[in-house]
Amino acid sequence: ESVLTQSPGTLSLSPGQRATLSCRASQSVTYNYLAWYQQKPGQAPRLLIYGASSRATGVPDRFSGSGSGTDFTLTISRLEPEDFAVYYCQHYGNSPTFGQGTKLEI
Amino acid sequence: QVQLVQSGAEVKKPGSSVRVSCKASGGNFKSYGIHWVRQAPGQGLEWMGGIIPVFGTADYAQRFQGRVTITADESTSTVYMELRSLRSEDTAVFYCARDRVRGGSGMFDYWGQGTLVIVSS
């Protein structure tokens, strides 16, 4: 089972800045089966990115994903106030696993 | 529009069991996997298992194997998750979530609202 390690644990930025979140897998992620989710307090997670770089329906284009193999990145080009949340990466497939999350705070 | 509506909060004693339901509407119930994800207070997301109703058999995460059962009732478009031998560490919000891809993917585009289960003596 692949272990996903996200960094940093907490990222403090301001609206308008660029955010770069990292997700490293202990084993190579087959077929780039890597997704990113956003979770706000008291809400269910929301799918943002799948296949490492494809945006889910309705996700603004300021969100982008990249990477392959064991190293993946979620980039938010210009932070909006509503983007401050916790972000999780996920290796999906037969036995999905999640990273521990990165908290993006103002 | 797909909607997943979960049953309400539960308070359980250690050693007992809990069953949480997830009723789906607005989509093809049979062909898309429904999964359960646990989130302990202040913690991350943990996949527990899932089922594709048309196939009827569930897959489980190794750490929950033997303690969790996931079933589907096609007549009511409802998926159930039963967790047994509850302990205080099982206190969490449990989410159901639907596969984005027909036939299963383990990637989830629709989520229920979450069900809080508190395990306390």
Short mmCIF file of C-alpha atoms in Angstrom, two decimals:
data_model
loop_
_atom_site.label_atom_id
_atom_site.label_comp_id
_atom_site.label_asym_id
_atom_site.label_seq_id
_atom_site.Cartn_x
_atom_site.Cartn_y
_atom_site.Cartn_z
CA GLU A 1 0.00 0.00 0.00
CA SER A 2 1.37 3.36 -1.03
CA VAL A 3 1.93 5.93 1.72
CA LEU A 4 1.35 9.53 0.71
CA THR A 5 3.26 12.29 2.50
CA GLN A 6 2.08 15.86 2.04
CA SER A 7 4.12 18.95 2.68
CA PRO A 8 4.08 21.41 4.20
CA GLY A 9 1.71 20.53 7.02
CA THR A 10 0.55 24.14 7.17
CA LEU A 11 1.01 26.86 4.57
CA SER A 12 0.41 30.48 5.53
CA LEU A 13 -0.25 32.81 2.60
CA SER A 14 -2.34 35.81 1.63
CA PRO A 15 -5.06 36.26 -0.99
CA GLY A 16 -3.53 36.91 -4.39
CA GLN A 17 -0.44 34.82 -3.69
CA ARG A 18 0.50 31.54 -5.33
CA ALA A 19 0.24 28.30 -3.35
CA THR A 20 2.26 25.17 -4.06
CA LEU A 21 1.35 21.98 -2.21
CA SER A 22 3.36 18.79 -2.47
CA CYS A 23 2.41 15.10 -2.29
CA ARG A 24 5.05 12.38 -2.34
CA ALA A 25 4.21 8.69 -2.70
CA SER A 26 6.24 5.84 -1.21
CA GLN A 27 5.73 3.86 -4.43
CA SER A 28 5.22 4.97 -7.99
CA VAL A 29 1.59 5.91 -8.66
CA THR A 30 0.36 3.75 -11.51
CA TYR A 31 -1.46 5.43 -14.39
CA ASN A 32 -1.11 8.74 -12.50
CA TYR A 33 -4.08 7.74 -10.35
CA LEU A 34 -3.58 10.77 -8.12
CA ALA A 35 -6.37 13.06 -7.01
CA TRP A 36 -6.61 16.22 -4.92
CA TYR A 37 -9.50 17.20 -2.66
CA GLN A 38 -10.37 20.40 -0.82
CA GLN A 39 -12.13 20.29 2.54
CA LYS A 40 -13.55 23.25 4.42
CA PRO A 41 -14.57 23.06 8.11
CA GLY A 42 -17.80 21.16 8.65
CA GLN A 43 -18.03 20.14 4.99
CA ALA A 44 -17.39 17.00 3.00
CA PRO A 45 -14.32 16.93 0.78
CA ARG A 46 -14.61 18.21 -2.79
CA LEU A 47 -12.80 16.62 -5.71
CA LEU A 48 -10.54 19.15 -7.45
CA ILE A 49 -8.06 17.21 -9.58
CA TYR A 50 -7.88 13.64 -10.88
CA GLY A 51 -5.41 11.83 -13.09
CA ALA A 52 -2.78 14.11 -11.51
CA SER A 53 -3.68 17.05 -13.76
CA SER A 54 -7.33 16.96 -14.90
CA ARG A 55 -9.68 19.42 -13.26
CA ALA A 56 -13.00 18.08 -12.02
CA THR A 57 -16.24 19.65 -13.21
CA GLY A 58 -16.71 23.22 -12.04
CA VAL A 59 -13.22 23.65 -10.58
CA PRO A 60 -11.75 27.09 -11.37
CA ASP A 61 -8.73 27.14 -13.63
CA ARG A 62 -6.57 28.75 -10.95
CA PHE A 63 -6.25 25.18 -9.60
CA SER A 64 -3.79 22.99 -11.46
CA GLY A 65 -2.13 19.66 -10.79
CA SER A 66 1.12 18.25 -12.07
CA GLY A 67 3.60 15.47 -11.49
CA SER A 68 4.13 11.80 -12.15
CA GLY A 69 5.73 8.76 -10.58
CA THR A 70 6.10 9.60 -6.91
CA ASP A 71 6.04 13.41 -6.85
CA PHE A 72 2.93 15.49 -7.38
CA THR A 73 2.01 19.13 -6.93
CA LEU A 74 -1.20 21.12 -6.56
CA THR A 75 -0.81 24.75 -7.51
CA ILE A 76 -3.30 27.52 -6.84
CA SER A 77 -2.19 30.39 -9.04
CA ARG A 78 -3.85 33.32 -7.26
CA LEU A 79 -5.45 32.59 -3.92
CA GLU A 80 -9.02 33.66 -3.35
CA PRO A 81 -10.43 33.98 0.19
CA GLU A 82 -12.52 30.84 -0.32
CA ASP A 83 -9.43 28.74 -1.11
CA PHE A 84 -8.25 28.66 2.49
CA ALA A 85 -8.99 25.10 3.52
CA VAL A 86 -7.35 21.71 4.01
CA TYR A 87 -6.14 19.86 0.91
CA TYR A 88 -5.67 16.12 0.62
CA CYS A 89 -4.00 14.08 -2.07
CA GLN A 90 -5.26 10.59 -2.78
CA HIS A 91 -3.87 7.59 -4.61
CA TYR A 92 -7.01 6.00 -6.00
CA GLY A 93 -7.66 2.59 -7.47
CA ASN A 94 -8.36 -0.68 -5.69
CA SER A 95 -7.30 0.39 -2.18
CA PRO A 96 -7.44 4.18 -2.05
CA THR A 97 -5.15 5.99 0.36
CA PHE A 98 -5.05 9.63 1.41
CA GLY A 99 -2.25 11.90 2.45
CA GLN A 100 -2.41 13.50 5.89
CA GLY A 101 -3.43 16.87 4.48
CA THR A 102 -2.02 20.37 4.10
CA LYS A 103 -3.79 23.23 5.85
CA LEU A 104 -3.75 26.39 3.78
CA GLU A 105 -4.31 29.34 6.09
CA ILE A 106 -4.34 33.10 5.83
CA GLN B 1 -27.97 15.78 -9.92
CA VAL B 2 -26.59 13.00 -7.74
CA GLN B 3 -27.33 13.31 -4.02
CA LEU B 4 -26.18 11.14 -1.15
CA VAL B 5 -28.13 11.53 2.08
CA GLN B 6 -26.82 9.85 5.20
CA SER B 7 -28.54 8.82 8.40
CA GLY B 8 -28.25 10.89 11.54
CA ALA B 9 -25.73 11.09 14.34
CA GLU B 10 -25.30 8.17 16.72
CA VAL B 11 -23.98 7.70 20.23
CA LYS B 12 -22.79 4.19 20.98
CA LYS B 13 -21.27 2.27 23.86
CA PRO B 14 -17.85 0.62 23.51
CA GLY B 15 -18.20 -2.91 22.20
CA SER B 16 -21.45 -2.24 20.39
CA SER B 17 -22.12 -1.83 16.66
CA VAL B 18 -23.34 1.00 14.50
CA ARG B 19 -25.04 0.95 11.12
CA VAL B 20 -24.99 4.06 8.97
CA SER B 21 -27.04 4.41 5.80
CA CYS B 22 -26.42 6.36 2.61
CA LYS B 23 -29.37 6.88 0.25
CA ALA B 24 -28.52 7.80 -3.32
CA SER B 25 -30.72 9.68 -5.76
CA GLY B 26 -30.40 11.27 -9.16
CA GLY B 27 -28.01 8.84 -10.80
CA ASN B 28 -27.34 5.26 -11.82
CA PHE B 29 -27.19 3.53 -8.46
CA LYS B 30 -26.25 0.05 -9.61
CA SER B 31 -23.12 0.75 -11.64
CA TYR B 32 -21.21 3.26 -9.52
CA GLY B 33 -19.29 2.29 -6.42
CA ILE B 34 -20.28 3.75 -3.07
CA HIS B 35 -17.49 3.96 -0.51
CA TRP B 36 -17.10 4.86 3.13
CA VAL B 37 -14.46 7.26 4.43
CA ARG B 38 -13.77 7.89 8.09
CA GLN B 39 -12.52 11.14 9.58
CA ALA B 40 -11.65 11.26 13.27
CA PRO B 41 -11.90 14.66 14.98
CA GLY B 42 -9.22 16.98 13.65
CA GLN B 43 -7.69 14.18 11.60
CA GLY B 44 -7.42 13.18 7.94
CA LEU B 45 -9.42 10.96 5.65
CA GLU B 46 -9.31 7.18 5.80
CA TRP B 47 -10.88 4.84 3.24
CA MET B 48 -12.78 1.99 4.88
CA GLY B 49 -14.23 0.11 1.94
CA GLY B 50 -16.70 0.23 -0.90
CA ILE B 51 -19.25 -1.66 -2.93
CA ILE B 52 -20.51 -1.59 -6.51
CA PRO B 53 -24.18 -2.53 -6.08
CA VAL B 54 -24.52 -4.41 -9.37
CA PHE B 55 -21.71 -6.76 -8.31
CA GLY B 56 -22.85 -7.01 -4.70
CA THR B 57 -19.51 -7.79 -3.10
CA ALA B 58 -17.57 -5.24 -1.08
CA ASP B 59 -13.88 -4.50 -0.76
CA TYR B 60 -12.44 -3.41 2.56
CA ALA B 61 -9.33 -1.71 3.78
CA GLN B 62 -7.11 -4.18 5.55
CA ARG B 63 -7.28 -2.40 8.90
CA PHE B 64 -11.07 -2.69 8.99
CA GLN B 65 -11.31 -6.22 7.60
CA GLY B 66 -13.46 -8.38 9.85
CA ARG B 67 -14.96 -5.43 11.70
CA VAL B 68 -16.88 -3.66 8.94
CA THR B 69 -19.58 -4.81 6.54
CA ILE B 70 -20.84 -2.78 3.60
CA THR B 71 -24.06 -3.82 1.85
CA ALA B 72 -26.30 -2.37 -0.82
CA ASP B 73 -30.08 -2.47 -1.22
CA GLU B 74 -30.91 -1.83 -4.86
CA SER B 75 -34.63 -1.59 -4.15
CA THR B 76 -34.09 1.56 -2.09
CA SER B 77 -30.80 2.78 -3.63
CA THR B 78 -29.25 2.67 -0.19
CA VAL B 79 -25.82 1.52 0.95
CA TYR B 80 -25.18 0.53 4.55
CA MET B 81 -21.99 0.45 6.57
CA GLU B 82 -21.90 -1.54 9.80
CA LEU B 83 -18.92 -1.19 12.13
CA ARG B 84 -18.68 -3.65 15.02
CA SER B 85 -16.75 -3.85 18.27
CA LEU B 86 -16.71 -0.10 18.59
CA ARG B 87 -14.03 1.59 20.67
CA SER B 88 -13.50 5.20 21.62
CA GLU B 89 -10.99 5.62 18.78
CA ASP B 90 -13.84 4.99 16.31
CA THR B 91 -15.41 8.33 17.25
CA ALA B 92 -15.48 10.07 13.90
CA VAL B 93 -17.50 11.49 11.06
CA PHE B 94 -18.25 8.80 8.50
CA TYR B 95 -18.82 9.87 4.90
CA CYS B 96 -20.23 7.92 2.01
CA ALA B 97 -18.89 8.91 -1.39
CA ARG B 98 -19.57 7.84 -4.96
CA ASP B 99 -17.05 6.76 -7.53
CA ARG B 100 -16.53 9.25 -10.31
CA VAL B 101 -16.19 6.47 -12.85
CA ARG B 102 -18.80 3.85 -13.65
CA GLY B 103 -17.58 0.44 -12.55
CA GLY B 104 -15.32 1.82 -9.87
CA SER B 105 -12.24 3.99 -9.55
CA GLY B 106 -11.74 4.78 -5.89
CA MET B 107 -11.97 8.48 -6.77
CA PHE B 108 -15.00 10.28 -5.40
CA ASP B 109 -16.99 13.10 -6.95
CA TYR B 110 -20.15 13.04 -4.84
CA TRP B 111 -20.16 12.90 -1.06
CA GLY B 112 -22.78 12.53 1.63
CA GLN B 113 -23.12 15.12 4.36
CA GLY B 114 -21.35 12.94 6.92
CA THR B 115 -22.59 11.08 9.98
CA LEU B 116 -21.05 11.70 13.38
CA VAL B 117 -20.63 8.57 15.48
CA ILE B 118 -19.57 9.07 19.08
CA VAL B 119 -18.36 6.07 21.04
CA SER B 120 -18.51 6.70 24.75
CA SER B 121 -19.35 4.84 27.91
#
